mmCIF file of C-alpha atoms in Angstrom:
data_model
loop_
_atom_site.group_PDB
_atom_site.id
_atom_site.type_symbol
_atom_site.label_atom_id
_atom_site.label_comp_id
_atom_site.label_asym_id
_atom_site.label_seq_id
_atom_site.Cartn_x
_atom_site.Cartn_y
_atom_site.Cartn_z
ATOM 1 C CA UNK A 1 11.070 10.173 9.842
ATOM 2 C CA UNK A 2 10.003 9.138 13.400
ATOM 3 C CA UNK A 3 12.234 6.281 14.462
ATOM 4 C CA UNK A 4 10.057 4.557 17.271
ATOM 5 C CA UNK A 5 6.905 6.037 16.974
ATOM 6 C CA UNK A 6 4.182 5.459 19.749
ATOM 7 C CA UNK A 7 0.701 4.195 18.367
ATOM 8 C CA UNK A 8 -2.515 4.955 19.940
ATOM 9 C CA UNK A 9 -6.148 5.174 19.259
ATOM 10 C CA UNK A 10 -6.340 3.022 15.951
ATOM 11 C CA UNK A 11 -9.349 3.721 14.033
ATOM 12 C CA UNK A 12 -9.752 0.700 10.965
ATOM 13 C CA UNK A 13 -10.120 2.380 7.537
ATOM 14 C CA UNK A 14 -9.973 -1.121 5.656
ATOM 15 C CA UNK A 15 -9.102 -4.572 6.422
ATOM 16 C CA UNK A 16 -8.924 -7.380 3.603
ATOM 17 C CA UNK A 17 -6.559 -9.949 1.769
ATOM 18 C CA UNK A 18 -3.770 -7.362 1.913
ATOM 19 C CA UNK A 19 -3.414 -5.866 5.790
ATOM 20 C CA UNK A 20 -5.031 -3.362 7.529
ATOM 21 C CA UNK A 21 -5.130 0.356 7.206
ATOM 22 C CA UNK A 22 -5.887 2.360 10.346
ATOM 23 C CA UNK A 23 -6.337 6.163 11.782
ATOM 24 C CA UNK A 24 -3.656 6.372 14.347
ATOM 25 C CA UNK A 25 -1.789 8.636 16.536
ATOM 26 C CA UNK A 26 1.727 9.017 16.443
ATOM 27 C CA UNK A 27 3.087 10.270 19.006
ATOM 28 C CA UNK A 28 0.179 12.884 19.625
ATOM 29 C CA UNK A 29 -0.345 13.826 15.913
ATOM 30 C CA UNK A 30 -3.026 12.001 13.390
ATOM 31 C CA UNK A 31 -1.586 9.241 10.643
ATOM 32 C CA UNK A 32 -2.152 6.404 8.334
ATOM 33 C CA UNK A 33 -0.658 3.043 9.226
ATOM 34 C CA UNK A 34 -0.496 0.316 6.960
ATOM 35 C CA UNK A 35 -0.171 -3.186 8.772
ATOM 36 C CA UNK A 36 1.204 -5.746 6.103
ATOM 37 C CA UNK A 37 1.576 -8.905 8.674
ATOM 38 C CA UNK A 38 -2.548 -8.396 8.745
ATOM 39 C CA UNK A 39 -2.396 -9.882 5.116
ATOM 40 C CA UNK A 40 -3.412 -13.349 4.188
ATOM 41 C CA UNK A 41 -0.227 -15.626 3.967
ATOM 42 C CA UNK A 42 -0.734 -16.225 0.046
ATOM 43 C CA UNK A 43 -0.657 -12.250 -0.446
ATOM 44 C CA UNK A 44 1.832 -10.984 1.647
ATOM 45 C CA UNK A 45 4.496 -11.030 -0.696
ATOM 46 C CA UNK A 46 2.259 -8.665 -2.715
ATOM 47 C CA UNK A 47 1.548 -6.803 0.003
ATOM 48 C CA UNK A 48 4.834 -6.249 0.911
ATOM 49 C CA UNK A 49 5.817 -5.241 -2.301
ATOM 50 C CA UNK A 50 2.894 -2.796 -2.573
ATOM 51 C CA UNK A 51 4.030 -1.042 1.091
ATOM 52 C CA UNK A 52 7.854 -0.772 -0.039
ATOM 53 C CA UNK A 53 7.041 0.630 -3.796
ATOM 54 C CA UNK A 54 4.594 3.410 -1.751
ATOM 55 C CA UNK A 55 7.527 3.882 0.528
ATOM 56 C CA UNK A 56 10.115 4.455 -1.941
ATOM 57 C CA UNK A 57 6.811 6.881 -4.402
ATOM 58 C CA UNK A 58 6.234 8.572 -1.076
ATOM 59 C CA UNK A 59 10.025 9.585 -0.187
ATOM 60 C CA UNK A 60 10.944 10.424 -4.109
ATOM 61 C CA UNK A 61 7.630 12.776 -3.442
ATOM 62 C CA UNK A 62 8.508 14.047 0.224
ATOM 63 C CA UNK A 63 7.883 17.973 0.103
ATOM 64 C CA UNK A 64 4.939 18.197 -1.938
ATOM 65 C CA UNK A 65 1.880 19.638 -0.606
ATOM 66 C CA UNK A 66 -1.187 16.896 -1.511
ATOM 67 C CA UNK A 67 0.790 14.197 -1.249
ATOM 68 C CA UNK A 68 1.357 12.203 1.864
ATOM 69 C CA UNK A 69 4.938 12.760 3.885
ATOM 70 C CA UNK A 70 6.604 9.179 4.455
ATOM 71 C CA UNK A 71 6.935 8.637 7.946
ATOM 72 C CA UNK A 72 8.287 5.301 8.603
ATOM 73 C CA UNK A 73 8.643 2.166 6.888
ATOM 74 C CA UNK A 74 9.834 -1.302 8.430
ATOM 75 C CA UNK A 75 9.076 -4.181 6.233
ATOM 76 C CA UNK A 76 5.672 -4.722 8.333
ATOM 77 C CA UNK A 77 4.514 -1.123 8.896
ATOM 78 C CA UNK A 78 4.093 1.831 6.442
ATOM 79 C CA UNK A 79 3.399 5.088 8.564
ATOM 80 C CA UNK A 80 2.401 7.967 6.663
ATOM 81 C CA UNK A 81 0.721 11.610 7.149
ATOM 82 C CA UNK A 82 -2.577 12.063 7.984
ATOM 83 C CA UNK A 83 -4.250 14.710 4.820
ATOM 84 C CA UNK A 84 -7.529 16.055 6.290
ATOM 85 C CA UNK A 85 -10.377 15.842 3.358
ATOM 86 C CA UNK A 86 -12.972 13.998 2.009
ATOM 87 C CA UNK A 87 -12.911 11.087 -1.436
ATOM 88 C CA UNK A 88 -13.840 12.157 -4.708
ATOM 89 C CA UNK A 89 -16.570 9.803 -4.870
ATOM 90 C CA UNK A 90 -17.796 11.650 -1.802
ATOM 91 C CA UNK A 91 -16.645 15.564 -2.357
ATOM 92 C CA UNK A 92 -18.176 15.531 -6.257
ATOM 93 C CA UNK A 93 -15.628 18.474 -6.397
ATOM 94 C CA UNK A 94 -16.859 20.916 -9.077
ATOM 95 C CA UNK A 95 -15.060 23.700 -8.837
ATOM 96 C CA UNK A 96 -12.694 24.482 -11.901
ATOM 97 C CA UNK A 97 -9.580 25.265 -9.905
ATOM 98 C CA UNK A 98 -9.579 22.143 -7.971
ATOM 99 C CA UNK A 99 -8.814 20.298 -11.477
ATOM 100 C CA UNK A 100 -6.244 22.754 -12.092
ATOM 101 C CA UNK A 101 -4.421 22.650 -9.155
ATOM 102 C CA UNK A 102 -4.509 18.963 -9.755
ATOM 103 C CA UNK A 103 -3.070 18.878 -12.847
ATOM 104 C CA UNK A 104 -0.375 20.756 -11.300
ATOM 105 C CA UNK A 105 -0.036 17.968 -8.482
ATOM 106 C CA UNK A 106 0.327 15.435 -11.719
ATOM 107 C CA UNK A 107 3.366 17.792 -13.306
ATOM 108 C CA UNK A 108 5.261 17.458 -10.125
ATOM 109 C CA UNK A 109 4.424 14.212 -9.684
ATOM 110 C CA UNK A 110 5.691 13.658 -13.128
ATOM 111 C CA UNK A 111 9.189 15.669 -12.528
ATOM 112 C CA UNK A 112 9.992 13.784 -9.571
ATOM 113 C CA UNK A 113 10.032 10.934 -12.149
ATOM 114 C CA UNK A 114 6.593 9.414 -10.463
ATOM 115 C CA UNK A 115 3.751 8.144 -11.906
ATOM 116 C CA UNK A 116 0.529 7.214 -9.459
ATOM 117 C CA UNK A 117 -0.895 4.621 -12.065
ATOM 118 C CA UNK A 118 -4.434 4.129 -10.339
ATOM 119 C CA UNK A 119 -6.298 7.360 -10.422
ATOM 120 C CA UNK A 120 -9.269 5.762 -11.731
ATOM 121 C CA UNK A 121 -9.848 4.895 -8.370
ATOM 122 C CA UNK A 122 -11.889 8.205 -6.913
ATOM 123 C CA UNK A 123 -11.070 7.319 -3.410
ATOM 124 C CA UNK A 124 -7.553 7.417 -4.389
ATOM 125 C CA UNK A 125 -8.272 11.546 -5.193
ATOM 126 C CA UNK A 126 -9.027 13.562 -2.463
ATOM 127 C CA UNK A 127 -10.561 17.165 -1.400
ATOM 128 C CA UNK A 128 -8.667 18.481 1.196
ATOM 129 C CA UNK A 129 -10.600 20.743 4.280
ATOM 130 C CA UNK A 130 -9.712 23.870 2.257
ATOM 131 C CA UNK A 131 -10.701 22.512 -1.305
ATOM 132 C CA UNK A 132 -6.807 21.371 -2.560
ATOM 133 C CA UNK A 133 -6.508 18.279 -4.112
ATOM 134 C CA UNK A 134 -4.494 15.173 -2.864
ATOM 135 C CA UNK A 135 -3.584 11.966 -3.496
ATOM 136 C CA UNK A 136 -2.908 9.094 -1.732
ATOM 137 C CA UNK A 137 -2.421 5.257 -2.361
ATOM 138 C CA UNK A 138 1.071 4.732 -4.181
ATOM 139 C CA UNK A 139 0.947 0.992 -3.997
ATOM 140 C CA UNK A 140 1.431 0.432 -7.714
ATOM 141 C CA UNK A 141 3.263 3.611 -8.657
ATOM 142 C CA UNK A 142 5.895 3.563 -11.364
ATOM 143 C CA UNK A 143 9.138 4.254 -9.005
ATOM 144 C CA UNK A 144 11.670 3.710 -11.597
ATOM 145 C CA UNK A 145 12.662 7.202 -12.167
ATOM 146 C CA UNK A 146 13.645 6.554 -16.149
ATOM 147 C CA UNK A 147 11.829 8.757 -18.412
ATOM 148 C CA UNK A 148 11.170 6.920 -21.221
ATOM 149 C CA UNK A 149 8.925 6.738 -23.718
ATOM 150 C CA UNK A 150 6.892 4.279 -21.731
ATOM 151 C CA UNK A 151 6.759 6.674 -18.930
ATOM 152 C CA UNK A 152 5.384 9.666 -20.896
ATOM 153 C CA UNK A 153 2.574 6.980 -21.895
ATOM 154 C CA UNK A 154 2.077 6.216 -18.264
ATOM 155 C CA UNK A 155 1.921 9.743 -17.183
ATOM 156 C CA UNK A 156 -0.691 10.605 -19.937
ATOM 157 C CA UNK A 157 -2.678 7.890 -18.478
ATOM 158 C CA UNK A 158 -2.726 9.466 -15.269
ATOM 159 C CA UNK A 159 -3.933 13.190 -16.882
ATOM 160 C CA UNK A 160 -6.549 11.369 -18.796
ATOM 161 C CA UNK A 161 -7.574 9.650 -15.698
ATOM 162 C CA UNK A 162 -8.129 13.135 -13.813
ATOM 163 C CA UNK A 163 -10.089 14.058 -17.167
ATOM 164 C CA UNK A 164 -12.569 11.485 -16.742
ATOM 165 C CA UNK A 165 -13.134 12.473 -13.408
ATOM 166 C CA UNK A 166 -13.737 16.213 -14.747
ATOM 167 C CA UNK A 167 -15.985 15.141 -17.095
ATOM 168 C CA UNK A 168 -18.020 13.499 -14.344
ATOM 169 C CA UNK A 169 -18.278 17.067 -11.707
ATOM 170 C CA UNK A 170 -17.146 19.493 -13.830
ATOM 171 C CA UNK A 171 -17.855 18.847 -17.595
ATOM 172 C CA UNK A 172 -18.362 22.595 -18.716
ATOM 173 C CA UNK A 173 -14.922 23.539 -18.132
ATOM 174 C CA UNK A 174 -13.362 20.787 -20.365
ATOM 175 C CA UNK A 175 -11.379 22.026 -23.149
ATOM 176 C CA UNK A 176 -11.400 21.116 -26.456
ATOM 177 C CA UNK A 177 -7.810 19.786 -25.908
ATOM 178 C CA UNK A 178 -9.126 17.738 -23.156
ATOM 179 C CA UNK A 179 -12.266 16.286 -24.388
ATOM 180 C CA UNK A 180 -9.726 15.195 -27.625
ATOM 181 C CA UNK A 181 -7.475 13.335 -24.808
ATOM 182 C CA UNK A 182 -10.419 11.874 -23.034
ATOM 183 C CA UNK A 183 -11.393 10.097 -26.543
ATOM 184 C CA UNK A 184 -7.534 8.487 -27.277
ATOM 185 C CA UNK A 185 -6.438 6.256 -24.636
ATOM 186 C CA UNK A 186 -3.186 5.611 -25.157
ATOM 187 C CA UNK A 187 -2.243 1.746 -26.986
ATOM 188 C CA UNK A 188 -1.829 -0.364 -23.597
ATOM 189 C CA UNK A 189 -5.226 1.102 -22.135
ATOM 190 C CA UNK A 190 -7.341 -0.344 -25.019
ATOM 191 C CA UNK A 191 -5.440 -3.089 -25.147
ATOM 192 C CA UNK A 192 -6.152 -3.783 -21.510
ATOM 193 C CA UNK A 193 -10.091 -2.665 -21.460
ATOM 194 C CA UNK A 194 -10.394 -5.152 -24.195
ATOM 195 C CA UNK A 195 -8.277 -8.293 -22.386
ATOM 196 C CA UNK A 196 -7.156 -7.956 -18.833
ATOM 197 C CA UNK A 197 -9.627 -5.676 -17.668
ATOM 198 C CA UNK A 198 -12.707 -8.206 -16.807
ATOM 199 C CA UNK A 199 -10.276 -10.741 -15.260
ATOM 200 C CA UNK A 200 -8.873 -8.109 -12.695
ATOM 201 C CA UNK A 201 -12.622 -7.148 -12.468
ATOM 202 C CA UNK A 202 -13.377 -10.179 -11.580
ATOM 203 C CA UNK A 203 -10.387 -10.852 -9.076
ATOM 204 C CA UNK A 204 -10.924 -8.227 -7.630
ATOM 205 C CA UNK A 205 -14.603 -8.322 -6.665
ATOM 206 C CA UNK A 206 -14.517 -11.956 -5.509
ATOM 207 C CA UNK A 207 -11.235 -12.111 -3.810
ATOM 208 C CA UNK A 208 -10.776 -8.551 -2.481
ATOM 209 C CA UNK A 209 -14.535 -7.410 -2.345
ATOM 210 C CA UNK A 210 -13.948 -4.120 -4.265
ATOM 211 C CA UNK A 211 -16.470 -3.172 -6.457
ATOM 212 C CA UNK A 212 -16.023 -0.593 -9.392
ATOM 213 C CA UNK A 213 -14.519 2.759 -8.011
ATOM 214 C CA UNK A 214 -15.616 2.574 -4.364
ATOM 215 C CA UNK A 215 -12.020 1.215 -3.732
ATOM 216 C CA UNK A 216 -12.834 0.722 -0.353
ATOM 217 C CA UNK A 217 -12.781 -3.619 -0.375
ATOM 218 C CA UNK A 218 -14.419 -5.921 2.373
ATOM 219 C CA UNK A 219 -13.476 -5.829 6.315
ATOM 220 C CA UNK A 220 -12.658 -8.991 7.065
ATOM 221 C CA UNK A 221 -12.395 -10.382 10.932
#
């Protein structure tokens, strides 16, 4: 980790109810700083504990490639690696091996005891320079480690996720297997397309400004 880093050259990804997310360099090399004490007073204990579960996702995850290496973390300021690439939503990736290499990202993801829990967000995929996949945006990870059976639900979730994004750039290499995933969501994602789902829709485009899988939210002053 770098213990006092030095911050120049911020370039604002995002600013809304939550912080501010910025380009910046640290100490000469390109990262991602997340700036909590940005966030609206009602929201910044949710913002805070959004930062410190990505901290803990990010060091449980430190050493593998596509995922971001935790640089610092404060209690106001999450500093993580910069990963050169372009969103989903922007790459339309459809190559077959960048959905298998991310389905091997998942697996190790998974044996770290990890579970990302918002890839239905495209801009939370991404295609690196050289075609890799990555992922970034741990703020509502599972972190607990345990293994359960609610885990291996939660972890299916985020294959099927992936799925849907195949089935969107790169249908014709689906397998059977797949496409038979892709049509059973497990119990707690019906149940929360048919309840919860319109509510956090709803919060979430007239409080934080995102709308459907853009992901990107409002700048606010």
């Amino acid at each position: 980790m770098i213990d006092k880093p030095v911050l120049d050259n911020p370039t604002l990804l995002k600013a809304d109810e939550l912080g501010r997310i910025e380009i910046v360099e640290c100490d000469g090399v390109r990262c991602i700083r997340r700036d909590i004490r940005a966030a609206r007073w009602w929201a910044r204990l949710f913002a805070y504990r959004a930062a410190a579960r990505e901290a803990r996702a990010l060091a449980k995850l430190d050493g593998i490639d596509g995922v971001p290496r935790l640089l610092a973390w404060n209690g106001h300021e999450l500093l993580r690696s910069y990963i050169a690439g372009k969103p989903m939503q922007q790459a339309q990736p459809a190559d077959p091996r960048y959905y298998r290499d991310a389905l091997r990202l998942l697996a190790q993801l998974h044996r770290r005891g990890i579970v990302h829990n918002d890839l239905a967000k495209e801009p939370n995929w991404l295609v690196q320079d050289d075609g890799r996949p990555a992922l970034v945006d741990f703020q509502i990870a599972w972190t607990r480690g345990k293994r359960g059976r609610l885990f291996r639900m939660l972890a299916r979730e985020d294959v099927r996720h992936l799925l849907k994004h195949k089935r969107t750039y790169c249908a014709h290499a689906l397998s059977a297997r797949q496409r038979t995933m892709l049509n059973t969501p497990a119990p707690h994602s019906r149940l929360w397309r048919a309840t919860g789902k319109r509510l956090y829709k709803l919060i979430a485009r007239r409080v934080f400004g995102y709308w459907d899988n853009e992901g990107k939210g409002r700048v606010r002053d």
